XYZ file of C-alpha atoms in Angstrom:
381
model
C 77.455 81.404 157.362
C 80.748 79.683 158.029
C 82.900 81.083 160.810
C 85.704 81.957 158.395
C 83.305 83.702 156.015
C 81.876 85.761 158.859
C 85.385 86.743 159.926
C 86.274 87.673 156.348
C 83.238 89.924 156.185
C 84.298 91.667 159.384
C 87.859 92.054 158.100
C 86.623 93.448 154.809
C 84.468 96.019 156.544
C 87.342 97.133 158.727
C 89.780 97.154 155.815
C 87.494 99.309 153.694
C 86.600 101.733 156.510
C 82.973 102.243 155.489
C 81.739 105.792 155.581
C 78.041 105.135 155.923
C 76.064 105.398 159.130
C 73.634 102.777 160.409
C 70.442 103.397 162.294
C 70.224 101.140 165.318
C 66.507 101.486 165.863
C 63.461 101.804 163.639
C 61.454 104.652 165.104
C 58.641 104.449 162.552
C 55.209 104.454 164.205
C 52.090 104.106 162.058
C 48.847 105.718 163.168
C 45.293 106.188 162.027
C 44.628 109.793 160.973
C 42.327 111.782 163.265
C 39.052 113.132 161.943
C 40.557 116.584 161.409
C 43.624 115.191 159.576
C 43.795 114.792 155.810
C 42.357 111.381 154.951
C 43.939 108.698 152.782
C 42.002 109.273 149.560
C 42.656 113.024 149.670
C 46.339 112.456 150.431
C 46.714 110.205 147.375
C 44.916 112.684 145.125
C 47.036 115.588 146.349
C 50.217 113.546 145.969
C 49.256 112.656 142.395
C 48.586 116.313 141.615
C 51.978 117.242 143.107
C 53.857 114.767 140.904
C 51.974 115.922 137.799
C 52.703 119.562 138.650
C 56.445 119.092 138.994
C 57.318 116.408 136.415
C 56.535 116.172 132.701
C 54.323 113.613 130.940
C 53.687 111.644 134.105
C 49.943 111.082 134.191
C 49.983 107.777 132.301
C 52.725 106.410 134.537
C 50.796 107.307 137.674
C 47.587 105.828 136.277
C 49.433 102.536 135.742
C 50.962 102.600 139.220
C 49.715 101.399 142.580
C 49.312 104.160 145.152
C 50.134 103.301 148.757
C 49.673 105.859 151.525
C 51.100 105.589 155.045
C 50.363 107.883 157.970
C 52.321 108.218 161.180
C 55.658 109.238 162.632
C 57.616 108.416 159.491
C 60.286 111.120 159.706
C 62.480 111.271 162.818
C 63.104 114.977 162.226
C 59.415 115.802 162.564
C 57.468 115.741 165.802
C 54.093 115.374 164.137
C 52.769 112.525 161.995
C 52.925 112.909 158.212
C 51.564 111.275 155.065
C 53.947 109.373 152.813
C 52.476 108.396 149.448
C 54.257 106.024 147.089
C 53.341 105.425 143.448
C 54.859 102.073 142.556
C 54.731 100.317 139.222
C 56.220 96.807 139.574
C 56.396 96.390 135.797
C 58.335 99.611 135.241
C 62.096 100.007 135.274
C 61.981 103.461 136.757
C 60.834 102.609 140.293
C 58.625 104.691 142.605
C 57.589 108.316 142.968
C 57.147 109.621 146.517
C 55.333 112.559 148.077
C 55.298 113.497 151.760
C 52.611 115.770 153.171
C 51.891 117.200 156.585
C 48.897 115.864 158.462
C 46.929 118.850 157.138
C 48.093 118.392 153.551
C 50.957 120.899 153.221
C 53.678 119.721 150.839
C 56.896 118.581 152.525
C 58.783 116.880 149.688
C 58.445 114.941 146.445
C 60.815 112.783 144.433
C 61.270 110.889 141.199
C 62.670 107.333 141.266
C 66.216 106.936 142.587
C 66.640 110.668 143.184
C 67.052 112.990 146.151
C 63.703 114.511 147.179
C 62.856 118.090 146.340
C 61.634 120.170 149.256
C 58.557 122.316 148.744
C 60.722 125.368 147.920
C 63.621 123.562 146.204
C 64.662 123.815 142.581
C 67.555 122.532 140.487
C 69.945 125.115 141.960
C 69.214 124.449 145.619
C 72.440 123.664 147.483
C 74.755 123.652 144.463
C 78.395 124.739 144.320
C 79.689 126.311 141.122
C 82.939 124.976 139.695
C 85.433 125.499 136.893
C 85.735 122.812 134.199
C 88.947 120.796 134.321
C 90.822 118.369 132.127
C 88.111 115.694 132.314
C 85.293 118.085 131.411
C 83.924 119.397 128.146
C 84.090 123.143 127.613
C 81.172 125.507 128.048
C 80.930 125.932 124.271
C 80.803 122.172 123.725
C 78.220 121.742 126.505
C 75.987 124.352 124.859
C 76.455 122.731 121.459
C 75.484 119.307 122.753
C 72.533 120.677 124.714
C 71.255 122.464 121.615
C 71.675 119.296 119.598
C 69.564 117.400 122.103
C 66.956 120.121 122.270
C 66.376 120.213 118.503
C 65.099 116.653 118.841
C 62.188 118.152 120.787
C 60.163 119.373 117.815
C 58.907 122.605 119.386
C 62.410 124.095 119.466
C 63.923 123.012 116.174
C 62.532 125.917 114.144
C 63.285 128.639 116.713
C 66.668 127.610 118.117
C 68.259 130.735 116.651
C 65.919 132.853 118.775
C 66.875 131.206 122.055
C 69.627 132.567 124.264
C 71.647 130.210 126.415
C 73.314 130.232 129.827
C 75.498 127.378 131.050
C 76.556 126.530 134.594
C 79.117 123.947 135.694
C 78.373 122.791 139.219
C 78.297 120.165 141.929
C 75.268 119.272 144.027
C 74.174 116.408 146.237
C 71.220 116.004 143.911
C 73.506 115.319 140.947
C 75.407 112.019 140.986
C 75.260 112.140 144.808
C 77.683 115.055 144.682
C 80.440 112.844 143.246
C 80.544 114.177 139.683
C 79.962 117.698 138.360
C 77.278 118.431 135.772
C 76.470 121.035 133.149
C 73.151 122.826 133.668
C 72.032 124.599 130.486
C 69.216 127.175 130.459
C 67.411 128.188 127.260
C 65.618 131.549 127.227
C 63.302 133.222 124.743
C 63.774 136.868 125.512
C 63.941 137.031 129.298
C 61.691 134.022 129.817
C 63.198 130.637 130.663
C 61.789 128.009 128.307
C 63.758 124.806 128.826
C 66.643 123.410 130.878
C 68.996 120.544 130.087
C 71.284 118.514 132.311
C 74.511 116.976 130.974
C 77.264 114.983 132.634
C 80.731 116.523 132.891
C 81.711 114.761 129.647
C 78.591 115.853 127.760
C 76.567 112.682 128.264
C 72.877 113.536 128.187
C 71.066 113.105 131.513
C 67.691 114.892 131.254
C 65.770 117.895 129.992
C 62.677 119.592 131.371
C 60.439 122.577 130.662
C 61.171 125.650 132.744
C 58.372 125.040 135.223
C 59.165 121.335 135.739
C 61.907 119.492 137.616
C 64.470 117.024 136.343
C 63.440 113.429 136.937
C 66.803 111.900 136.183
C 69.686 113.596 137.967
C 72.379 110.930 137.900
C 74.652 109.545 135.243
C 75.832 106.710 137.478
C 75.678 103.251 135.994
C 75.083 100.018 137.858
C 77.604 99.787 140.656
C 80.312 97.155 140.310
C 79.661 96.377 143.971
C 76.252 95.011 142.964
C 77.615 92.505 140.451
C 81.154 91.936 141.660
C 81.488 88.275 142.647
C 84.262 87.447 145.062
C 85.030 85.301 148.086
C 88.779 85.320 148.354
C 88.882 83.186 151.470
C 87.455 80.256 149.498
C 89.437 80.789 146.288
C 92.360 78.648 145.271
C 95.556 80.201 143.901
C 94.414 79.246 140.396
C 91.003 80.838 140.908
C 92.575 84.078 142.103
C 94.802 84.136 139.027
C 91.726 83.767 136.843
C 90.018 86.498 138.890
C 92.837 88.913 138.046
C 92.776 88.017 134.354
C 89.043 88.677 134.176
C 88.440 91.642 136.460
C 91.503 93.888 136.330
C 90.941 94.951 132.683
C 87.232 95.522 133.368
C 87.841 97.650 136.458
C 90.647 99.656 134.826
C 88.412 100.426 131.844
C 85.668 101.542 134.234
C 88.065 103.845 136.099
C 89.330 105.356 132.831
C 85.745 106.026 131.767
C 84.819 107.441 135.196
C 87.638 109.778 136.245
C 85.491 111.185 139.051
C 84.891 107.682 140.410
C 84.299 108.379 144.130
C 85.610 106.654 147.210
C 87.677 104.232 145.176
C 89.853 103.436 148.178
C 86.893 102.050 150.100
C 85.277 100.119 147.259
C 85.669 96.370 147.235
C 86.079 95.936 143.495
C 88.783 98.606 143.390
C 90.782 97.206 146.313
C 90.509 93.630 145.097
C 92.082 94.547 141.773
C 95.057 96.493 143.126
C 97.056 93.260 143.318
C 97.763 90.971 140.381
C 97.383 87.288 141.223
C 99.143 84.505 139.365
C 100.403 80.965 139.823
C 103.902 79.796 140.838
C 106.390 79.027 138.110
C 109.354 76.710 138.040
C 111.871 77.853 140.631
C 109.245 79.458 142.874
C 108.615 78.269 146.405
C 105.943 75.564 146.641
C 102.715 76.167 148.527
C 103.653 73.534 151.101
C 107.008 75.191 151.741
C 105.325 78.607 152.029
C 102.893 77.117 154.550
C 105.699 75.781 156.727
C 107.496 79.137 156.668
C 104.305 81.044 157.542
C 103.504 78.748 160.469
C 106.975 79.189 161.855
C 106.634 82.957 161.495
C 103.320 83.208 163.367
C 104.550 80.976 166.201
C 107.369 83.466 166.652
C 104.653 86.139 166.970
C 102.816 84.273 169.730
C 100.578 81.745 167.985
C 100.145 78.465 169.835
C 102.022 75.697 167.929
C 99.569 73.120 169.310
C 96.608 74.664 167.494
C 98.224 75.477 164.155
C 96.393 72.650 162.424
C 93.050 74.158 163.510
C 93.736 77.324 161.575
C 92.447 77.640 158.025
C 94.766 79.373 155.586
C 94.019 81.561 152.578
C 96.675 81.472 149.844
C 97.537 84.170 147.304
C 100.384 84.263 144.826
C 101.022 87.958 144.207
C 102.772 88.872 140.950
C 102.053 92.597 141.061
C 105.823 92.984 140.753
C 106.695 90.109 138.384
C 110.368 90.328 139.350
C 109.541 89.766 143.029
C 106.594 87.385 143.321
C 105.169 86.865 146.799
C 103.345 84.165 148.602
C 100.778 85.883 150.832
C 99.151 83.687 153.444
C 96.267 84.787 155.666
C 96.221 82.434 158.658
C 92.829 82.555 160.323
C 91.972 82.186 164.013
C 92.080 78.789 165.713
C 88.766 76.963 165.780
C 88.841 75.761 169.393
C 89.476 77.359 172.790
C 91.977 76.083 175.323
C 90.381 77.474 178.484
C 93.359 79.723 179.171
C 92.357 83.379 178.780
C 95.761 84.585 177.591
C 96.166 81.692 175.186
C 92.627 82.001 173.863
C 93.181 85.691 173.179
C 96.208 84.854 171.053
C 94.251 82.093 169.306
C 91.726 84.682 168.096
C 94.414 86.600 166.207
C 94.606 86.478 162.429
C 97.974 86.731 160.691
C 99.055 87.922 157.275
C 102.455 86.634 156.171
C 104.246 87.777 153.022
C 107.058 85.561 151.726
C 109.487 86.161 148.874
C 108.600 83.338 146.474
C 112.175 83.093 145.173
C 114.156 83.117 148.425
C 111.660 82.088 151.110
C 112.386 85.247 153.116
C 109.501 86.546 155.215
C 109.183 90.142 154.020
C 106.263 91.233 156.195
C 103.974 89.930 158.934
C 100.846 91.560 160.309
C 98.929 90.483 163.395
C 95.270 91.352 163.295
C 93.811 91.460 166.805
C 90.700 93.558 166.245
C 92.561 96.756 165.411
C 94.482 98.023 162.416
C 94.267 96.740 158.868
C 95.939 94.370 156.441
C 98.407 95.252 153.725
C 96.488 94.486 150.564
C 93.231 92.714 149.807
C 93.942 88.997 150.171
C 91.175 87.630 152.400
């Protein structure tokens, strides 16, 4: 990885203020089960029975999957070794099912692909918070109507829908969309006996349905994250490439945001931040890139940059037309490539500068010195 690219990665992480934690040590220790522990074959059989007990129509999927069982200290919150059994089907879209068991075979947790595990005593209401529908959400009546419509497609219920009573709950839960979006949970009763439950997104999009005694397998309406397919490397883009980037991605991201009003953590997501500015190309009467470069170099020397090492510094160029009436040249001047041997000078040489210049007048409107603290004004690097 090039030095500038590594620096850009660091700057991006600091700019976005990530909220996730990182484990600094892998404390997993695998062991061989003792003679009085549950053995591997029994653990796999019990795990398979657990998945079949809690999820619908799963036997064929498990039969086509590869079962892998691990034993040891696999959970840092537990002082004793446990069994972790995975049913993985490499040809299936839906990923792996997991079951964890104590060394003696007691159920600890189980999970469907890409979902939060259920504890042995958990159900669909564990840990939820009830809410009131808002402007983005369908009404209770509409949620019930859509749930009924989906349920009639399950043949057993079509002829007796008029005999079912319904209860609807609007709620948040970590299990559902990672707690980011509310869901509608619809219960269908025959008399006092729960028969079926249906899960809908806040806007009525179908997520899953399950018999009363089973658990939901799918609990999220989230689509593929833009972060997984969002191609960018601003530090290596030309002004023309950034202009094309804006033309392509801003409409896509804005449409995504309109469709996902509960879109979480937008202020720390790369694809959101990178489309908050509109990039273009200079027009007649605008400052040239060479002139902007000269002005930026003069500005950073005034802030303490060594004039003798200016040519060592790579520069990222952006032409910002977010306000078309006041276009800006924004230059990110990266750290000098070589050291001088003087501690004070070398410290200054490690600084990165952001310089904003009025593209009509040449006035420097803002300068930021990045020295390991603080953040930049906009996503330009």
